[in-house]
């Protein structure tokens, strides 16, 4: 199992100023934040990031939403990070998310669900590199 995941605080949660509370949840759950920035994706960049979903019916809505305003990509480290982070964020649809998860508290719909988490170690590596291609911090945080 790997120790990296990529989180993205999505435009809905950025607009609602929920990023401070969400970061607090992430740190309280024992994740180390190794990279963090505010970014804004073009539609083409959102299409590239979510290319794995290009055949899905929600692809157009998802990519226009993800390019609709500022986002906060965050590189995380923890033992078994992908599974631990998906447990912390909860189900894709907030109506199905467990009490106490980030999506249960902050998501408003299955599309506008506040936060992204990587779904595998392989994708975590790719997604961290997508937003943070050059690491300027070494390792002793
Ligand atoms: N999504 C959507 N409608 C759906 C399923 C997913 O708009 O029926 C969006 C939602 O924002 C989700 C993203 O597409 O977070 C990626 O979907 P995925 O199945 O990978 O869910 P996740 O891994 O984010 O829980
Ligand atoms: Mg996913």
GROMACS .gro file of N, CA, C and O in nm, residues 21-132:
model
  448
   21UNK      N    1  -1.197   2.477   0.745
   21UNK     CA    2  -1.253   2.367   0.825
   21UNK      C    3  -1.213   2.231   0.767
   21UNK      O    4  -1.188   2.136   0.841
   22UNK      N    5  -1.210   2.223   0.634
   22UNK     CA    6  -1.175   2.095   0.571
   22UNK      C    7  -1.028   2.062   0.597
   22UNK      O    8  -0.994   1.948   0.630
   23UNK      N    9  -0.940   2.161   0.586
   23UNK     CA   10  -0.798   2.137   0.614
   23UNK      C   11  -0.781   2.092   0.760
   23UNK      O   12  -0.703   2.002   0.789
   24UNK      N   13  -0.855   2.153   0.850
   24UNK     CA   14  -0.847   2.113   0.991
   24UNK      C   15  -0.886   1.966   1.008
   24UNK      O   16  -0.820   1.890   1.080
   25UNK      N   17  -0.991   1.923   0.939
   25UNK     CA   18  -1.032   1.782   0.944
   25UNK      C   19  -0.921   1.690   0.893
   25UNK      O   20  -0.898   1.582   0.949
   26UNK      N   21  -0.857   1.732   0.784
   26UNK     CA   22  -0.753   1.649   0.723
   26UNK      C   23  -0.635   1.633   0.820
   26UNK      O   24  -0.583   1.523   0.841
   27UNK      N   25  -0.594   1.743   0.881
   27UNK     CA   26  -0.480   1.739   0.975
   27UNK      C   27  -0.517   1.660   1.101
   27UNK      O   28  -0.437   1.580   1.152
   28UNK      N   29  -0.638   1.681   1.151
   28UNK     CA   30  -0.683   1.610   1.272
   28UNK      C   31  -0.687   1.459   1.248
   28UNK      O   32  -0.663   1.381   1.339
   29UNK      N   33  -0.713   1.420   1.124
   29UNK     CA   34  -0.715   1.277   1.090
   29UNK      C   35  -0.575   1.219   1.072
   29UNK      O   36  -0.561   1.100   1.042
   30UNK      N   37  -0.473   1.301   1.089
   30UNK     CA   38  -0.336   1.249   1.090
   30UNK      C   39  -0.264   1.250   0.957
   30UNK      O   40  -0.158   1.190   0.944
   31UNK      N   41  -0.318   1.320   0.859
   31UNK     CA   42  -0.247   1.332   0.731
   31UNK      C   43  -0.142   1.442   0.740
   31UNK      O   44  -0.164   1.545   0.806
   32UNK      N   45  -0.031   1.420   0.670
   32UNK     CA   46   0.069   1.525   0.653
   32UNK      C   47   0.043   1.594   0.519
   32UNK      O   48   0.022   1.526   0.417
   33UNK      N   49   0.041   1.729   0.521
   33UNK     CA   50   0.025   1.805   0.397
   33UNK      C   51   0.165   1.839   0.346
   33UNK      O   52   0.241   1.906   0.416
   34UNK      N   53   0.197   1.789   0.226
   34UNK     CA   54   0.332   1.814   0.172
   34UNK      C   55   0.332   1.921   0.063
   34UNK      O   56   0.435   1.978   0.033
   35UNK      N   57   0.215   1.945   0.002
   35UNK     CA   58   0.202   2.051  -0.099
   35UNK      C   59   0.059   2.103  -0.091
   35UNK      O   60  -0.034   2.026  -0.067
   36UNK      N   61   0.041   2.231  -0.120
   36UNK     CA   62  -0.094   2.290  -0.118
   36UNK      C   63  -0.089   2.419  -0.198
   36UNK      O   64   0.007   2.495  -0.188
   37UNK      N   65  -0.190   2.443  -0.280
   37UNK     CA   66  -0.198   2.571  -0.350
   37UNK      C   67  -0.341   2.601  -0.388
   37UNK      O   68  -0.428   2.513  -0.385
   38UNK      N   69  -0.368   2.725  -0.423
   38UNK     CA   70  -0.494   2.761  -0.487
   38UNK      C   71  -0.466   2.765  -0.637
   38UNK      O   72  -0.365   2.822  -0.679
   39UNK      N   73  -0.553   2.701  -0.715
   39UNK     CA   74  -0.535   2.696  -0.859
   39UNK      C   75  -0.669   2.718  -0.927
   39UNK      O   76  -0.773   2.716  -0.862
   40UNK      N   77  -0.664   2.740  -1.056
   40UNK     CA   78  -0.789   2.745  -1.134
   40UNK      C   79  -0.764   2.670  -1.264
   40UNK      O   80  -0.671   2.703  -1.338
   41UNK      N   81  -0.845   2.568  -1.290
   41UNK     CA   82  -0.828   2.487  -1.410
   41UNK      C   83  -0.903   2.549  -1.527
   41UNK      O   84  -1.015   2.598  -1.511
   42UNK      N   85  -0.843   2.542  -1.644
   42UNK     CA   86  -0.920   2.567  -1.766
   42UNK      C   87  -1.008   2.444  -1.790
   42UNK      O   88  -0.985   2.336  -1.733
   43UNK      N   89  -1.107   2.460  -1.878
   43UNK     CA   90  -1.191   2.344  -1.912
   43UNK      C   91  -1.104   2.231  -1.970
   43UNK      O   92  -1.121   2.115  -1.933
   44UNK      N   93  -1.008   2.266  -2.054
   44UNK     CA   94  -0.922   2.164  -2.115
   44UNK      C   95  -0.840   2.090  -2.008
   44UNK      O   96  -0.821   1.968  -2.015
   45UNK      N   97  -0.792   2.163  -1.906
   45UNK     CA   98  -0.717   2.097  -1.799
   45UNK      C   99  -0.806   2.005  -1.717
   45UNK      O  100  -0.765   1.896  -1.677
   46UNK      N  101  -0.930   2.049  -1.690
   46UNK     CA  102  -1.024   1.964  -1.615
   46UNK      C  103  -1.056   1.839  -1.697
   46UNK      O  104  -1.068   1.728  -1.642
   47UNK      N  105  -1.069   1.853  -1.828
   47UNK     CA  106  -1.096   1.737  -1.914
   47UNK      C  107  -0.980   1.638  -1.910
   47UNK      O  108  -1.000   1.517  -1.911
   48UNK      N  109  -0.858   1.691  -1.905
   48UNK     CA  110  -0.741   1.602  -1.896
   48UNK      C  111  -0.738   1.531  -1.761
   48UNK      O  112  -0.718   1.409  -1.753
   49UNK      N  113  -0.758   1.606  -1.654
   49UNK     CA  114  -0.752   1.546  -1.519
   49UNK      C  115  -0.855   1.434  -1.504
   49UNK      O  116  -0.827   1.330  -1.445
   50UNK      N  117  -0.976   1.456  -1.558
   50UNK     CA  118  -1.086   1.359  -1.542
   50UNK      C  119  -1.105   1.272  -1.666
   50UNK      O  120  -1.213   1.216  -1.686
   51UNK      N  121  -1.001   1.259  -1.749
   51UNK     CA  122  -1.013   1.186  -1.876
   51UNK      C  123  -1.068   1.044  -1.857
   51UNK      O  124  -1.139   0.993  -1.944
   52UNK      N  125  -1.038   0.982  -1.744
   52UNK     CA  126  -1.086   0.846  -1.717
   52UNK      C  127  -1.239   0.839  -1.718
   52UNK      O  128  -1.298   0.734  -1.744
   53UNK      N  129  -1.306   0.952  -1.694
   53UNK     CA  130  -1.453   0.955  -1.690
   53UNK      C  131  -1.515   1.006  -1.820
   53UNK      O  132  -1.634   1.036  -1.823
   54UNK      N  133  -1.434   1.014  -1.930
   54UNK     CA  134  -1.486   1.087  -2.047
   54UNK      C  135  -1.608   1.023  -2.111
   54UNK      O  136  -1.686   1.092  -2.177
   55UNK      N  137  -1.629   0.893  -2.091
   55UNK     CA  138  -1.749   0.829  -2.148
   55UNK      C  139  -1.871   0.838  -2.057
   55UNK      O  140  -1.980   0.796  -2.093
   56UNK      N  141  -1.852   0.889  -1.936
   56UNK     CA  142  -1.963   0.890  -1.839
   56UNK      C  143  -2.059   1.007  -1.869
   56UNK      O  144  -2.015   1.113  -1.918
   57UNK      N  145  -2.187   0.991  -1.837
   57UNK     CA  146  -2.285   1.096  -1.871
   57UNK      C  147  -2.261   1.228  -1.798
   57UNK      O  148  -2.304   1.333  -1.846
   58UNK      N  149  -2.191   1.223  -1.687
   58UNK     CA  150  -2.170   1.345  -1.608
   58UNK      C  151  -2.040   1.418  -1.641
   58UNK      O  152  -2.006   1.517  -1.576
   59UNK      N  153  -1.968   1.370  -1.744
   59UNK     CA  154  -1.835   1.426  -1.774
   59UNK      C  155  -1.839   1.576  -1.804
   59UNK      O  156  -1.757   1.653  -1.753
   60UNK      N  157  -1.936   1.619  -1.887
   60UNK     CA  158  -1.946   1.761  -1.923
   60UNK      C  159  -1.975   1.848  -1.803
   60UNK      O  160  -1.910   1.952  -1.780
   61UNK      N  161  -2.069   1.803  -1.722
   61UNK     CA  162  -2.106   1.877  -1.601
   61UNK      C  163  -1.988   1.882  -1.502
   61UNK      O  164  -1.958   1.987  -1.444
   62UNK      N  165  -1.922   1.769  -1.487
   62UNK     CA  166  -1.810   1.760  -1.394
   62UNK      C  167  -1.695   1.852  -1.435
   62UNK      O  168  -1.642   1.928  -1.352
   63UNK      N  169  -1.660   1.851  -1.563
   63UNK     CA  170  -1.545   1.931  -1.606
   63UNK      C  171  -1.579   2.080  -1.609
   63UNK      O  172  -1.493   2.162  -1.577
   64UNK      N  173  -1.703   2.115  -1.641
   64UNK     CA  174  -1.737   2.258  -1.635
   64UNK      C  175  -1.742   2.305  -1.490
   64UNK      O  176  -1.695   2.414  -1.457
   65UNK      N  177  -1.795   2.221  -1.400
   65UNK     CA  178  -1.794   2.257  -1.257
   65UNK      C  179  -1.651   2.272  -1.205
   65UNK      O  180  -1.618   2.372  -1.137
   66UNK      N  181  -1.564   2.177  -1.237
   66UNK     CA  182  -1.428   2.181  -1.182
   66UNK      C  183  -1.344   2.297  -1.237
   66UNK      O  184  -1.242   2.333  -1.179
   67UNK      N  185  -1.389   2.355  -1.350
   67UNK     CA  186  -1.319   2.472  -1.405
   67UNK      C  187  -1.397   2.601  -1.378
   67UNK      O  188  -1.364   2.705  -1.435
   68UNK      N  189  -1.496   2.596  -1.289
   68UNK     CA  190  -1.584   2.713  -1.269
   68UNK      C  191  -1.530   2.813  -1.167
   68UNK      O  192  -1.589   2.920  -1.151
   69UNK      N  193  -1.423   2.781  -1.099
   69UNK     CA  194  -1.369   2.873  -0.999
   69UNK      C  195  -1.246   2.814  -0.934
   69UNK      O  196  -1.202   2.704  -0.970
   70UNK      N  197  -1.191   2.885  -0.835
   70UNK     CA  198  -1.069   2.836  -0.769
   70UNK      C  199  -1.091   2.700  -0.702
   70UNK      O  200  -1.200   2.670  -0.652
   71UNK      N  201  -0.985   2.622  -0.702
   71UNK     CA  202  -0.980   2.494  -0.631
   71UNK      C  203  -0.855   2.493  -0.545
   71UNK      O  204  -0.766   2.578  -0.562
   72UNK      N  205  -0.847   2.398  -0.452
   72UNK     CA  206  -0.727   2.385  -0.369
   72UNK      C  207  -0.676   2.242  -0.376
   72UNK      O  208  -0.726   2.154  -0.305
   73UNK      N  209  -0.577   2.213  -0.463
   73UNK     CA  210  -0.514   2.083  -0.465
   73UNK      C  211  -0.419   2.070  -0.344
   73UNK      O  212  -0.347   2.165  -0.311
   74UNK      N  213  -0.421   1.952  -0.282
   74UNK     CA  214  -0.340   1.927  -0.162
   74UNK      C  215  -0.278   1.788  -0.173
   74UNK      O  216  -0.350   1.689  -0.188
   75UNK      N  217  -0.145   1.780  -0.166
   75UNK     CA  218  -0.077   1.650  -0.165
   75UNK      C  219  -0.066   1.603  -0.020
   75UNK      O  220  -0.023   1.678   0.068
   76UNK      N  221  -0.107   1.477   0.002
   76UNK     CA  222  -0.116   1.423   0.137
   76UNK      C  223  -0.027   1.300   0.153
   76UNK      O  224  -0.009   1.224   0.058
   77UNK      N  225   0.020   1.279   0.275
   77UNK     CA  226   0.091   1.155   0.308
   77UNK      C  227   0.037   1.098   0.438
   77UNK      O  228   0.012   1.171   0.535
   78UNK      N  229   0.021   0.968   0.439
   78UNK     CA  230  -0.021   0.892   0.558
   78UNK      C  231  -0.007   0.745   0.520
   78UNK      O  232  -0.015   0.712   0.402
   79UNK      N  233   0.009   0.656   0.617
   79UNK     CA  234   0.007   0.513   0.585
   79UNK      C  235  -0.126   0.479   0.519
   79UNK      O  236  -0.232   0.523   0.567
   80UNK      N  237  -0.122   0.403   0.411
   80UNK     CA  238  -0.244   0.360   0.341
   80UNK      C  239  -0.333   0.481   0.307
   80UNK      O  240  -0.454   0.480   0.330
   81UNK      N  241  -0.269   0.583   0.249
   81UNK     CA  242  -0.333   0.714   0.234
   81UNK      C  243  -0.461   0.711   0.150
   81UNK      O  244  -0.558   0.778   0.184
   82UNK      N  245  -0.462   0.635   0.041
   82UNK     CA  246  -0.579   0.636  -0.047
   82UNK      C  247  -0.703   0.589   0.028
   82UNK      O  248  -0.807   0.655   0.029
   83UNK      N  249  -0.691   0.475   0.095
   83UNK     CA  250  -0.806   0.420   0.168
   83UNK      C  251  -0.842   0.509   0.285
   83UNK      O  252  -0.961   0.538   0.309
   84UNK      N  253  -0.743   0.553   0.359
   84UNK     CA  254  -0.770   0.637   0.477
   84UNK      C  255  -0.838   0.767   0.436
   84UNK      O  256  -0.931   0.814   0.503
   85UNK      N  257  -0.796   0.824   0.321
   85UNK     CA  258  -0.855   0.952   0.281
   85UNK      C  259  -0.996   0.932   0.226
   85UNK      O  260  -1.085   1.013   0.253
   86UNK      N  261  -1.018   0.823   0.154
   86UNK     CA  262  -1.155   0.799   0.105
   86UNK      C  263  -1.250   0.772   0.221
   86UNK      O  264  -1.367   0.811   0.218
   87UNK      N  265  -1.200   0.708   0.326
   87UNK     CA  266  -1.283   0.691   0.447
   87UNK      C  267  -1.317   0.826   0.509
   87UNK      O  268  -1.429   0.846   0.557
   88UNK      N  269  -1.222   0.917   0.509
   88UNK     CA  270  -1.245   1.049   0.570
   88UNK      C  271  -1.344   1.133   0.488
   88UNK      O  272  -1.424   1.207   0.545
   89UNK      N  273  -1.339   1.121   0.354
   89UNK     CA  274  -1.427   1.207   0.274
   89UNK      C  275  -1.568   1.149   0.260
   89UNK      O  276  -1.663   1.224   0.247
   90UNK      N  277  -1.583   1.017   0.260
   90UNK     CA  278  -1.715   0.957   0.251
   90UNK      C  279  -1.760   0.932   0.108
   90UNK      O  280  -1.689   0.963   0.012
   91UNK      N  281  -1.881   0.879   0.093
   91UNK     CA  282  -1.932   0.838  -0.037
   91UNK      C  283  -1.947   0.956  -0.132
   91UNK      O  284  -1.967   1.070  -0.090
   92UNK      N  285  -1.938   0.926  -0.264
   92UNK     CA  286  -1.951   1.028  -0.368
   92UNK      C  287  -2.079   1.110  -0.351
   92UNK      O  288  -2.078   1.233  -0.362
   93UNK      N  289  -2.189   1.040  -0.325
   93UNK     CA  290  -2.318   1.107  -0.303
   93UNK      C  291  -2.334   1.138  -0.154
   93UNK      O  292  -2.339   1.046  -0.071
   94UNK      N  293  -2.343   1.266  -0.118
   94UNK     CA  294  -2.348   1.300   0.026
   94UNK      C  295  -2.468   1.238   0.097
   94UNK      O  296  -2.463   1.214   0.217
   95UNK      N  297  -2.574   1.206   0.019
   95UNK     CA  298  -2.691   1.142   0.082
   95UNK      C  299  -2.655   1.003   0.133
   95UNK      O  300  -2.720   0.950   0.223
   96UNK      N  301  -2.549   0.944   0.076
   96UNK     CA  302  -2.505   0.810   0.118
   96UNK      C  303  -2.381   0.814   0.206
   96UNK      O  304  -2.329   0.710   0.247
   97UNK      N  305  -2.329   0.934   0.232
   97UNK     CA  306  -2.204   0.946   0.309
   97UNK      C  307  -2.230   0.925   0.458
   97UNK      O  308  -2.332   0.968   0.512
   98UNK      N  309  -2.135   0.859   0.523
   98UNK     CA  310  -2.145   0.831   0.666
   98UNK      C  311  -2.135   0.960   0.746
   98UNK      O  312  -2.061   1.053   0.709
   99UNK      N  313  -2.207   0.964   0.855
   99UNK     CA  314  -2.200   1.076   0.950
   99UNK      C  315  -2.054   1.100   0.990
   99UNK      O  316  -1.980   1.005   1.013
  100UNK      N  317  -2.015   1.225   0.995
  100UNK     CA  318  -1.877   1.257   1.036
  100UNK      C  319  -1.779   1.268   0.921
  100UNK      O  320  -1.666   1.312   0.939
  101UNK      N  321  -1.821   1.230   0.800
  101UNK     CA  322  -1.731   1.244   0.685
  101UNK      C  323  -1.737   1.387   0.630
  101UNK      O  324  -1.833   1.461   0.653
  102UNK      N  325  -1.634   1.423   0.554
  102UNK     CA  326  -1.627   1.559   0.498
  102UNK      C  327  -1.742   1.584   0.401
  102UNK      O  328  -1.806   1.690   0.403
  103UNK      N  329  -1.771   1.485   0.315
  103UNK     CA  330  -1.882   1.506   0.220
  103UNK      C  331  -2.016   1.513   0.292
  103UNK      O  332  -2.104   1.589   0.251
  104UNK      N  333  -2.035   1.436   0.398
  104UNK     CA  334  -2.162   1.444   0.471
  104UNK      C  335  -2.185   1.586   0.521
  104UNK      O  336  -2.295   1.639   0.515
  105UNK      N  337  -2.077   1.650   0.568
  105UNK     CA  338  -2.093   1.783   0.626
  105UNK      C  339  -2.095   1.894   0.521
  105UNK      O  340  -2.171   1.990   0.534
  106UNK      N  341  -2.012   1.881   0.417
  106UNK     CA  342  -1.991   1.997   0.329
  106UNK      C  343  -2.045   1.981   0.186
  106UNK      O  344  -2.058   2.081   0.115
  107UNK      N  345  -2.073   1.859   0.140
  107UNK     CA  346  -2.119   1.842   0.002
  107UNK      C  347  -2.266   1.879  -0.009
  107UNK      O  348  -2.343   1.860   0.086
  108UNK      N  349  -2.305   1.930  -0.125
  108UNK     CA  350  -2.445   1.966  -0.145
  108UNK      C  351  -2.516   1.874  -0.244
  108UNK      O  352  -2.639   1.866  -0.244
  109UNK      N  353  -2.441   1.804  -0.329
  109UNK     CA  354  -2.502   1.711  -0.425
  109UNK      C  355  -2.396   1.611  -0.470
  109UNK      O  356  -2.277   1.626  -0.438
  110UNK      N  357  -2.437   1.512  -0.548
  110UNK     CA  358  -2.341   1.412  -0.597
  110UNK      C  359  -2.235   1.477  -0.686
  110UNK      O  360  -2.120   1.432  -0.690
  111UNK      N  361  -2.270   1.582  -0.756
  111UNK     CA  362  -2.172   1.651  -0.841
  111UNK      C  363  -2.089   1.750  -0.763
  111UNK      O  364  -1.966   1.751  -0.769
  112UNK      N  365  -2.156   1.834  -0.685
  112UNK     CA  366  -2.088   1.939  -0.608
  112UNK      C  367  -2.063   1.883  -0.468
  112UNK      O  368  -2.134   1.913  -0.372
  113UNK      N  369  -1.961   1.798  -0.462
  113UNK     CA  370  -1.941   1.720  -0.339
  113UNK      C  371  -1.813   1.757  -0.264
  113UNK      O  372  -1.754   1.674  -0.196
  114UNK      N  373  -1.774   1.882  -0.276
  114UNK     CA  374  -1.677   1.947  -0.185
  114UNK      C  375  -1.532   1.905  -0.200
  114UNK      O  376  -1.442   1.987  -0.186
  115UNK      N  377  -1.508   1.776  -0.227
  115UNK     CA  378  -1.368   1.731  -0.220
  115UNK      C  379  -1.345   1.608  -0.308
  115UNK      O  380  -1.433   1.525  -0.324
  116UNK      N  381  -1.225   1.602  -0.365
  116UNK     CA  382  -1.179   1.487  -0.443
  116UNK      C  383  -1.077   1.409  -0.361
  116UNK      O  384  -0.998   1.468  -0.287
  117UNK      N  385  -1.075   1.277  -0.377
  117UNK     CA  386  -0.967   1.194  -0.323
  117UNK      C  387  -0.927   1.091  -0.426
  117UNK      O  388  -1.012   1.032  -0.493
  118UNK      N  389  -0.796   1.065  -0.439
  118UNK     CA  390  -0.746   0.965  -0.535
  118UNK      C  391  -0.808   0.829  -0.506
  118UNK      O  392  -0.837   0.796  -0.392
  119UNK      N  393  -0.822   0.747  -0.614
  119UNK     CA  394  -0.886   0.616  -0.596
  119UNK      C  395  -0.790   0.499  -0.598
  119UNK      O  396  -0.832   0.384  -0.582
  120UNK      N  397  -0.660   0.522  -0.622
  120UNK     CA  398  -0.561   0.413  -0.620
  120UNK      C  399  -0.424   0.476  -0.600
  120UNK      O  400  -0.405   0.596  -0.624
  121UNK      N  401  -0.327   0.392  -0.560
  121UNK     CA  402  -0.190   0.443  -0.542
  121UNK      C  403  -0.135   0.495  -0.674
  121UNK      O  404  -0.069   0.600  -0.678
  122UNK      N  405  -0.164   0.424  -0.783
  122UNK     CA  406  -0.113   0.465  -0.914
  122UNK      C  407  -0.171   0.600  -0.953
  122UNK      O  408  -0.098   0.689  -1.000
  123UNK      N  409  -0.301   0.617  -0.935
  123UNK     CA  410  -0.362   0.746  -0.968
  123UNK      C  411  -0.317   0.856  -0.873
  123UNK      O  412  -0.306   0.972  -0.913
  124UNK      N  413  -0.291   0.822  -0.748
  124UNK     CA  414  -0.241   0.923  -0.653
  124UNK      C  415  -0.110   0.982  -0.703
  124UNK      O  416  -0.091   1.104  -0.704
  125UNK      N  417  -0.019   0.897  -0.748
  125UNK     CA  418   0.110   0.945  -0.800
  125UNK      C  419   0.088   1.037  -0.921
  125UNK      O  420   0.146   1.145  -0.930
  126UNK      N  421   0.002   0.994  -1.012
  126UNK     CA  422  -0.023   1.073  -1.134
  126UNK      C  423  -0.090   1.206  -1.100
  126UNK      O  424  -0.057   1.310  -1.158
  127UNK      N  425  -0.185   1.202  -1.008
  127UNK     CA  426  -0.261   1.323  -0.975
  127UNK      C  427  -0.175   1.424  -0.898
  127UNK      O  428  -0.187   1.545  -0.920
  128UNK      N  429  -0.089   1.375  -0.809
  128UNK     CA  430   0.003   1.467  -0.739
  128UNK      C  431   0.095   1.532  -0.842
  128UNK      O  432   0.116   1.655  -0.841
  129UNK      N  433   0.145   1.453  -0.936
  129UNK     CA  434   0.236   1.508  -1.038
  129UNK      C  435   0.164   1.606  -1.132
  129UNK      O  436   0.227   1.698  -1.184
  130UNK      N  437   0.034   1.584  -1.154
  130UNK     CA  438  -0.044   1.675  -1.240
  130UNK      C  439  -0.043   1.817  -1.181
  130UNK      O  440  -0.022   1.915  -1.251
  131UNK      N  441  -0.064   1.827  -1.050
  131UNK     CA  442  -0.073   1.960  -0.987
  131UNK      C  443   0.061   2.009  -0.933
  131UNK      O  444   0.080   2.130  -0.920
  132UNK      N  445   0.151   1.916  -0.899
  132UNK     CA  446   0.279   1.955  -0.838
  132UNK      C  447   0.393   1.886  -0.911
  132UNK      O  448   0.459   1.798  -0.857
   0.00000   0.00000   0.00000
